[in-house]
Amino acid sequence: MIAWLFRFQSLFGLVLVFLAAVIFSPVRNGELLFLDSGNLFNVVRAMSEIGILAVGMTFVILVGGIDLSVGSVLGLASVGAAVLLVRQDFGVLPAVLVVLAAGLVFGLLQGVVTAKLGIQAFIVTLAGMQIARALARIWSGGQGVEIAYGDAPGRAPLAFSLLGERTFNGLVPIPALIFAVVAGLAAILLRVTAFSRHIYAIGGNEKAARLSGVPVNRVKILVFGLCGLLAALAGIVHAGQLNYGGPNDGSMAELDAIAAVVIGGASLSGGRGTVVGTVAGALLVGVLRNILTLNNVDSNIQLLIIGLVIVAAAGLQRLRPAAVG
Amino acid sequence: MPKRARGALSLLLGLTLVVSACGTTSENAGGGPAEPKPCGGAGGKYTIGVSQANVAEPYRERMDADIRKAAAGVPQFTVNFADAQQDNSKQVEQVENFLTQQIDLLIISPNEATPLTSVVKKAYEQGVPVLVLDRKVNGDSFTSFIGADNFDIGRRAGEFVAESLLPGGGKVAELKGLAGSSPAKERSDGFKLGIGGKNIEIVASADGDWLRDKGRQQADALLKGTPGIQVVYAHNDPMGEGAYLAAQDAGLTGIKVVGIDGLPIEAGGIKAVEAGRLAATFVYPTGGKEAVEAARKILVDCQQVPKVQGLPIERVTKENAAEVYARLNAGG
């Protein structure tokens, strides 16, 4: 039971923050503003891009790596989607596939350099962060690319604008659905496949994993590829939500993603962490930010509080019994 | 383990369901311009939401301060501030939060036009009056735009360089704002028009990202790499200050620096002009005071306001710096 508590600390944290948000919610016309369905879905929508990044980041952190490039890749992908749709007259599916492939390749390359050349992931992806940002600026010509919709040349197909829309009686934002699907698939991938056993094995003890026949390099490369792929997906969602490909967008998003993973209970030295934890970590930050904003708490105080939450989450992990996987 | 995981997952799903089940509909009326809410007049109490792109920039901090100061003079107003920290997504989220809070009026200085357009439109169509400051949004779904013209301020800077600093022509270096931001492009295009046909050449340029240290570093390289530069045109005053420091370092005391923004604060451009570090700056008004005035007209006086309120650009040189500084900080 104790083990369970530590393992899913962020889930309990989320429940606590959620309850606190209900208690401290401003009331308008007898209704709790926080529990307004529009408000709740906005929380999830706003966190969905960071959440998608964080899911990819979870895999990288599980093998003991880190990926600092995801925010820049998000910006690059948003520019890529916008340029392909608007300036190159791509259809939605080809544009999305090209951008996803670009993200995947970018991630795989970072994985190859990390695994095969033995350079630390921090350094490789620090370089990747600069390179992706540069590519985004070059590809866009240094200007944000506006996405206008319609049939005429120079306009994106209307279907792409669905990313900014809501489904199910006009309530659930599509980015939130994409986030949910990504998280669901990732959780399954990390539970039932041999791939997941390899990931945890590498994160636990890379040398031992190598000796016991785990294809360490291949797994690492795939993990970075997956992270790049998800960063590109987040960029596509970003472009669709905002009708805009921004060469400077997504800067610092990598830190938000890492924060979500850490609050989710993962260890930066690898081998420990879950997708469920990460999702709860991302939502926890989103709910916290929302309730603070609804109560007009100063934005600097908000930063302070979220910083303290990160420290608290990491501190809790230190207390965790060593035997708990 | 899988059992536990399944338990956790179902808990999460359950939570999501609870979340989606509670709360009532409030916003899928959708479509069409809503009727503006009836005006409450002088007897009402009003909450104004201010959505700021990035308070870390001194210019925007001053804008918030101007709004705060002006609003203190209207007893009916309560003002809530949000800071998007230069993040388009975050700013959309914050405006949505304001709508949840059912604010009576929105003042927004958008980080970028296109990404903020639809949420501004949403607010406007819900009947919330929207005042857009400094940077525009697309289309015309807002109540009033208040701001100066970046293209025009660049042109004025160019004309000043051509007339006062380099009447016989000469070489200029340009320090640009963040690549991809619209003011950087407009201040650059305007400047080129201002110096057009005057035998002035932009011999070097670099991105300074609006930052003082980056401006200094880039100016350092430009001045070393391109001999003969006589004037540095910086898209804002902090980069101009950086260029001044770089010129000092290189022993190039004859170089004149022109900036933009003219913030009337101790560390701002007007003081830099007064001290002789900048040859000139151009006041790009924040519009904070004007926005509160417009809000008062709409909410308290129940009047209309003009769709576009252009703010005057003012040239600041050593002659008028002290006077402008005093005037912009006077009264309320």
PDB file of N, CA and C in Angstrom, chain B residues 92-142:
ATOM      1  N   VAL B  92      -3.854  32.234 -24.632  1.00  0.00           N
ATOM      2  CA  VAL B  92      -5.201  31.770 -24.982  1.00  0.00           C
ATOM      3  C   VAL B  92      -5.886  31.210 -23.730  1.00  0.00           C
ATOM      4  N   GLU B  93      -5.138  30.391 -22.991  1.00  0.00           N
ATOM      5  CA  GLU B  93      -5.673  29.779 -21.777  1.00  0.00           C
ATOM      6  C   GLU B  93      -6.120  30.851 -20.772  1.00  0.00           C
ATOM      7  N   GLN B  94      -5.294  31.883 -20.643  1.00  0.00           N
ATOM      8  CA  GLN B  94      -5.609  32.910 -19.657  1.00  0.00           C
ATOM      9  C   GLN B  94      -6.841  33.721 -20.048  1.00  0.00           C
ATOM     10  N   VAL B  95      -7.000  33.972 -21.349  1.00  0.00           N
ATOM     11  CA  VAL B  95      -8.215  34.679 -21.770  1.00  0.00           C
ATOM     12  C   VAL B  95      -9.439  33.804 -21.500  1.00  0.00           C
ATOM     13  N   GLU B  96      -9.293  32.506 -21.788  1.00  0.00           N
ATOM     14  CA  GLU B  96     -10.400  31.585 -21.475  1.00  0.00           C
ATOM     15  C   GLU B  96     -10.743  31.633 -19.985  1.00  0.00           C
ATOM     16  N   ASN B  97      -9.719  31.711 -19.153  1.00  0.00           N
ATOM     17  CA  ASN B  97      -9.954  31.806 -17.712  1.00  0.00           C
ATOM     18  C   ASN B  97     -10.728  33.072 -17.362  1.00  0.00           C
ATOM     19  N   PHE B  98     -10.343  34.157 -18.006  1.00  0.00           N
ATOM     20  CA  PHE B  98     -11.071  35.406 -17.767  1.00  0.00           C
ATOM     21  C   PHE B  98     -12.548  35.249 -18.143  1.00  0.00           C
ATOM     22  N   LEU B  99     -12.800  34.564 -19.264  1.00  0.00           N
ATOM     23  CA  LEU B  99     -14.185  34.381 -19.694  1.00  0.00           C
ATOM     24  C   LEU B  99     -14.934  33.528 -18.680  1.00  0.00           C
ATOM     25  N   THR B 100     -14.248  32.529 -18.143  1.00  0.00           N
ATOM     26  CA  THR B 100     -14.856  31.718 -17.081  1.00  0.00           C
ATOM     27  C   THR B 100     -15.217  32.595 -15.881  1.00  0.00           C
ATOM     28  N   GLN B 101     -14.331  33.532 -15.590  1.00  0.00           N
ATOM     29  CA  GLN B 101     -14.580  34.432 -14.455  1.00  0.00           C
ATOM     30  C   GLN B 101     -15.654  35.457 -14.748  1.00  0.00           C
ATOM     31  N   GLN B 102     -16.097  35.489 -16.000  1.00  0.00           N
ATOM     32  CA  GLN B 102     -17.131  36.438 -16.418  1.00  0.00           C
ATOM     33  C   GLN B 102     -16.739  37.884 -16.169  1.00  0.00           C
ATOM     34  N   ILE B 103     -15.571  38.239 -16.706  1.00  0.00           N
ATOM     35  CA  ILE B 103     -15.137  39.631 -16.624  1.00  0.00           C
ATOM     36  C   ILE B 103     -16.062  40.528 -17.439  1.00  0.00           C
ATOM     37  N   ASP B 104     -16.042  41.810 -17.114  1.00  0.00           N
ATOM     38  CA  ASP B 104     -16.915  42.760 -17.810  1.00  0.00           C
ATOM     39  C   ASP B 104     -16.233  43.387 -19.020  1.00  0.00           C
ATOM     40  N   LEU B 105     -14.918  43.349 -19.029  1.00  0.00           N
ATOM     41  CA  LEU B 105     -14.192  43.926 -20.166  1.00  0.00           C
ATOM     42  C   LEU B 105     -12.809  43.303 -20.219  1.00  0.00           C
ATOM     43  N   LEU B 106     -12.321  43.096 -21.455  1.00  0.00           N
ATOM     44  CA  LEU B 106     -11.002  42.500 -21.632  1.00  0.00           C
ATOM     45  C   LEU B 106     -10.056  43.513 -22.259  1.00  0.00           C
ATOM     46  N   ILE B 107      -8.899  43.681 -21.609  1.00  0.00           N
ATOM     47  CA  ILE B 107      -7.822  44.442 -22.233  1.00  0.00           C
ATOM     48  C   ILE B 107      -6.735  43.433 -22.562  1.00  0.00           C
ATOM     49  N   ILE B 108      -6.331  43.380 -23.830  1.00  0.00           N
ATOM     50  CA  ILE B 108      -5.320  42.384 -24.196  1.00  0.00           C
ATOM     51  C   ILE B 108      -4.227  43.005 -25.041  1.00  0.00           C
ATOM     52  N   SER B 109      -2.991  42.672 -24.684  1.00  0.00           N
ATOM     53  CA  SER B 109      -1.864  43.006 -25.532  1.00  0.00           C
ATOM     54  C   SER B 109      -1.305  41.683 -26.023  1.00  0.00           C
ATOM     55  N   PRO B 110      -1.695  41.290 -27.255  1.00  0.00           N
ATOM     56  CA  PRO B 110      -1.418  39.922 -27.695  1.00  0.00           C
ATOM     57  C   PRO B 110       0.067  39.678 -27.936  1.00  0.00           C
ATOM     58  N   ASN B 111       0.507  38.486 -27.626  1.00  0.00           N
ATOM     59  CA  ASN B 111       1.882  38.090 -27.927  1.00  0.00           C
ATOM     60  C   ASN B 111       2.095  38.046 -29.442  1.00  0.00           C
ATOM     61  N   GLU B 112       1.186  37.408 -30.148  1.00  0.00           N
ATOM     62  CA  GLU B 112       1.198  37.406 -31.605  1.00  0.00           C
ATOM     63  C   GLU B 112      -0.244  37.543 -32.071  1.00  0.00           C
ATOM     64  N   ALA B 113      -0.409  38.095 -33.266  1.00  0.00           N
ATOM     65  CA  ALA B 113      -1.769  38.371 -33.731  1.00  0.00           C
ATOM     66  C   ALA B 113      -2.566  37.091 -34.003  1.00  0.00           C
ATOM     67  N   THR B 114      -2.083  36.277 -34.918  1.00  0.00           N
ATOM     68  CA  THR B 114      -2.895  35.160 -35.405  1.00  0.00           C
ATOM     69  C   THR B 114      -3.318  34.175 -34.315  1.00  0.00           C
ATOM     70  N   PRO B 115      -2.413  33.741 -33.464  1.00  0.00           N
ATOM     71  CA  PRO B 115      -2.831  32.734 -32.478  1.00  0.00           C
ATOM     72  C   PRO B 115      -3.878  33.245 -31.490  1.00  0.00           C
ATOM     73  N   LEU B 116      -3.925  34.554 -31.283  1.00  0.00           N
ATOM     74  CA  LEU B 116      -4.855  35.083 -30.286  1.00  0.00           C
ATOM     75  C   LEU B 116      -6.181  35.517 -30.907  1.00  0.00           C
ATOM     76  N   THR B 117      -6.238  35.528 -32.242  1.00  0.00           N
ATOM     77  CA  THR B 117      -7.412  36.072 -32.908  1.00  0.00           C
ATOM     78  C   THR B 117      -8.701  35.372 -32.494  1.00  0.00           C
ATOM     79  N   SER B 118      -8.663  34.029 -32.467  1.00  0.00           N
ATOM     80  CA  SER B 118      -9.944  33.339 -32.288  1.00  0.00           C
ATOM     81  C   SER B 118     -10.475  33.483 -30.870  1.00  0.00           C
ATOM     82  N   VAL B 119      -9.591  33.512 -29.891  1.00  0.00           N
ATOM     83  CA  VAL B 119     -10.101  33.632 -28.515  1.00  0.00           C
ATOM     84  C   VAL B 119     -10.587  35.060 -28.245  1.00  0.00           C
ATOM     85  N   VAL B 120      -9.945  36.031 -28.882  1.00  0.00           N
ATOM     86  CA  VAL B 120     -10.423  37.413 -28.765  1.00  0.00           C
ATOM     87  C   VAL B 120     -11.806  37.536 -29.408  1.00  0.00           C
ATOM     88  N   LYS B 121     -11.936  36.876 -30.559  1.00  0.00           N
ATOM     89  CA  LYS B 121     -13.217  36.881 -31.256  1.00  0.00           C
ATOM     90  C   LYS B 121     -14.292  36.241 -30.374  1.00  0.00           C
ATOM     91  N   LYS B 122     -13.917  35.143 -29.715  1.00  0.00           N
ATOM     92  CA  LYS B 122     -14.866  34.443 -28.846  1.00  0.00           C
ATOM     93  C   LYS B 122     -15.364  35.373 -27.742  1.00  0.00           C
ATOM     94  N   ALA B 123     -14.427  36.083 -27.116  1.00  0.00           N
ATOM     95  CA  ALA B 123     -14.799  37.012 -26.052  1.00  0.00           C
ATOM     96  C   ALA B 123     -15.748  38.073 -26.594  1.00  0.00           C
ATOM     97  N   TYR B 124     -15.367  38.636 -27.737  1.00  0.00           N
ATOM     98  CA  TYR B 124     -16.148  39.707 -28.338  1.00  0.00           C
ATOM     99  C   TYR B 124     -17.553  39.224 -28.674  1.00  0.00           C
ATOM    100  N   GLU B 125     -17.624  37.991 -29.182  1.00  0.00           N
ATOM    101  CA  GLU B 125     -18.934  37.463 -29.572  1.00  0.00           C
ATOM    102  C   GLU B 125     -19.783  37.066 -28.374  1.00  0.00           C
ATOM    103  N   GLN B 126     -19.131  36.905 -27.225  1.00  0.00           N
ATOM    104  CA  GLN B 126     -19.918  36.666 -26.000  1.00  0.00           C
ATOM    105  C   GLN B 126     -20.413  37.971 -25.405  1.00  0.00           C
ATOM    106  N   GLY B 127     -20.116  39.083 -26.046  1.00  0.00           N
ATOM    107  CA  GLY B 127     -20.598  40.364 -25.565  1.00  0.00           C
ATOM    108  C   GLY B 127     -19.654  41.069 -24.615  1.00  0.00           C
ATOM    109  N   VAL B 128     -18.410  40.544 -24.478  1.00  0.00           N
ATOM    110  CA  VAL B 128     -17.423  41.208 -23.624  1.00  0.00           C
ATOM    111  C   VAL B 128     -16.685  42.243 -24.473  1.00  0.00           C
ATOM    112  N   PRO B 129     -16.717  43.521 -24.096  1.00  0.00           N
ATOM    113  CA  PRO B 129     -15.966  44.511 -24.862  1.00  0.00           C
ATOM    114  C   PRO B 129     -14.468  44.194 -24.788  1.00  0.00           C
ATOM    115  N   VAL B 130     -13.779  44.292 -25.925  1.00  0.00           N
ATOM    116  CA  VAL B 130     -12.363  43.940 -25.979  1.00  0.00           C
ATOM    117  C   VAL B 130     -11.538  45.125 -26.465  1.00  0.00           C
ATOM    118  N   LEU B 131     -10.579  45.538 -25.661  1.00  0.00           N
ATOM    119  CA  LEU B 131      -9.643  46.578 -26.068  1.00  0.00           C
ATOM    120  C   LEU B 131      -8.302  45.929 -26.357  1.00  0.00           C
ATOM    121  N   VAL B 132      -7.837  46.068 -27.603  1.00  0.00           N
ATOM    122  CA  VAL B 132      -6.575  45.452 -28.006  1.00  0.00           C
ATOM    123  C   VAL B 132      -5.484  46.519 -27.964  1.00  0.00           C
ATOM    124  N   LEU B 133      -4.422  46.235 -27.216  1.00  0.00           N
ATOM    125  CA  LEU B 133      -3.347  47.214 -27.064  1.00  0.00           C
ATOM    126  C   LEU B 133      -2.101  46.807 -27.825  1.00  0.00           C
ATOM    127  N   ASP B 134      -1.449  47.771 -28.417  1.00  0.00           N
ATOM    128  CA  ASP B 134      -0.112  47.639 -28.991  1.00  0.00           C
ATOM    129  C   ASP B 134      -0.046  46.734 -30.219  1.00  0.00           C
ATOM    130  N   ARG B 135      -0.296  45.444 -30.050  1.00  0.00           N
ATOM    131  CA  ARG B 135      -0.235  44.570 -31.222  1.00  0.00           C
ATOM    132  C   ARG B 135      -1.634  44.150 -31.614  1.00  0.00           C
ATOM    133  N   LYS B 136      -1.877  44.106 -32.916  1.00  0.00           N
ATOM    134  CA  LYS B 136      -3.234  43.860 -33.391  1.00  0.00           C
ATOM    135  C   LYS B 136      -3.607  42.381 -33.359  1.00  0.00           C
ATOM    136  N   VAL B 137      -4.881  42.124 -33.561  1.00  0.00           N
ATOM    137  CA  VAL B 137      -5.328  40.782 -33.918  1.00  0.00           C
ATOM    138  C   VAL B 137      -5.896  40.884 -35.330  1.00  0.00           C
ATOM    139  N   ASN B 138      -6.155  39.747 -35.952  1.00  0.00           N
ATOM    140  CA  ASN B 138      -6.685  39.762 -37.311  1.00  0.00           C
ATOM    141  C   ASN B 138      -8.188  40.023 -37.292  1.00  0.00           C
ATOM    142  N   GLY B 139      -8.713  40.470 -38.428  1.00  0.00           N
ATOM    143  CA  GLY B 139     -10.151  40.670 -38.544  1.00  0.00           C
ATOM    144  C   GLY B 139     -10.601  41.886 -37.755  1.00  0.00           C
ATOM    145  N   ASP B 140     -11.919  41.968 -37.486  1.00  0.00           N
ATOM    146  CA  ASP B 140     -12.391  43.144 -36.765  1.00  0.00           C
ATOM    147  C   ASP B 140     -13.302  42.776 -35.598  1.00  0.00           C
ATOM    148  N   SER B 141     -13.100  41.584 -35.045  1.00  0.00           N
ATOM    149  CA  SER B 141     -13.912  41.170 -33.901  1.00  0.00           C
ATOM    150  C   SER B 141     -13.284  41.643 -32.597  1.00  0.00           C
ATOM    151  N   PHE B 142     -13.250  42.956 -32.429  1.00  0.00           N
ATOM    152  CA  PHE B 142     -12.807  43.552 -31.171  1.00  0.00           C
ATOM    153  C   PHE B 142     -13.461  44.919 -31.090  1.00  0.00           C
TER     154      PHE B 142
END
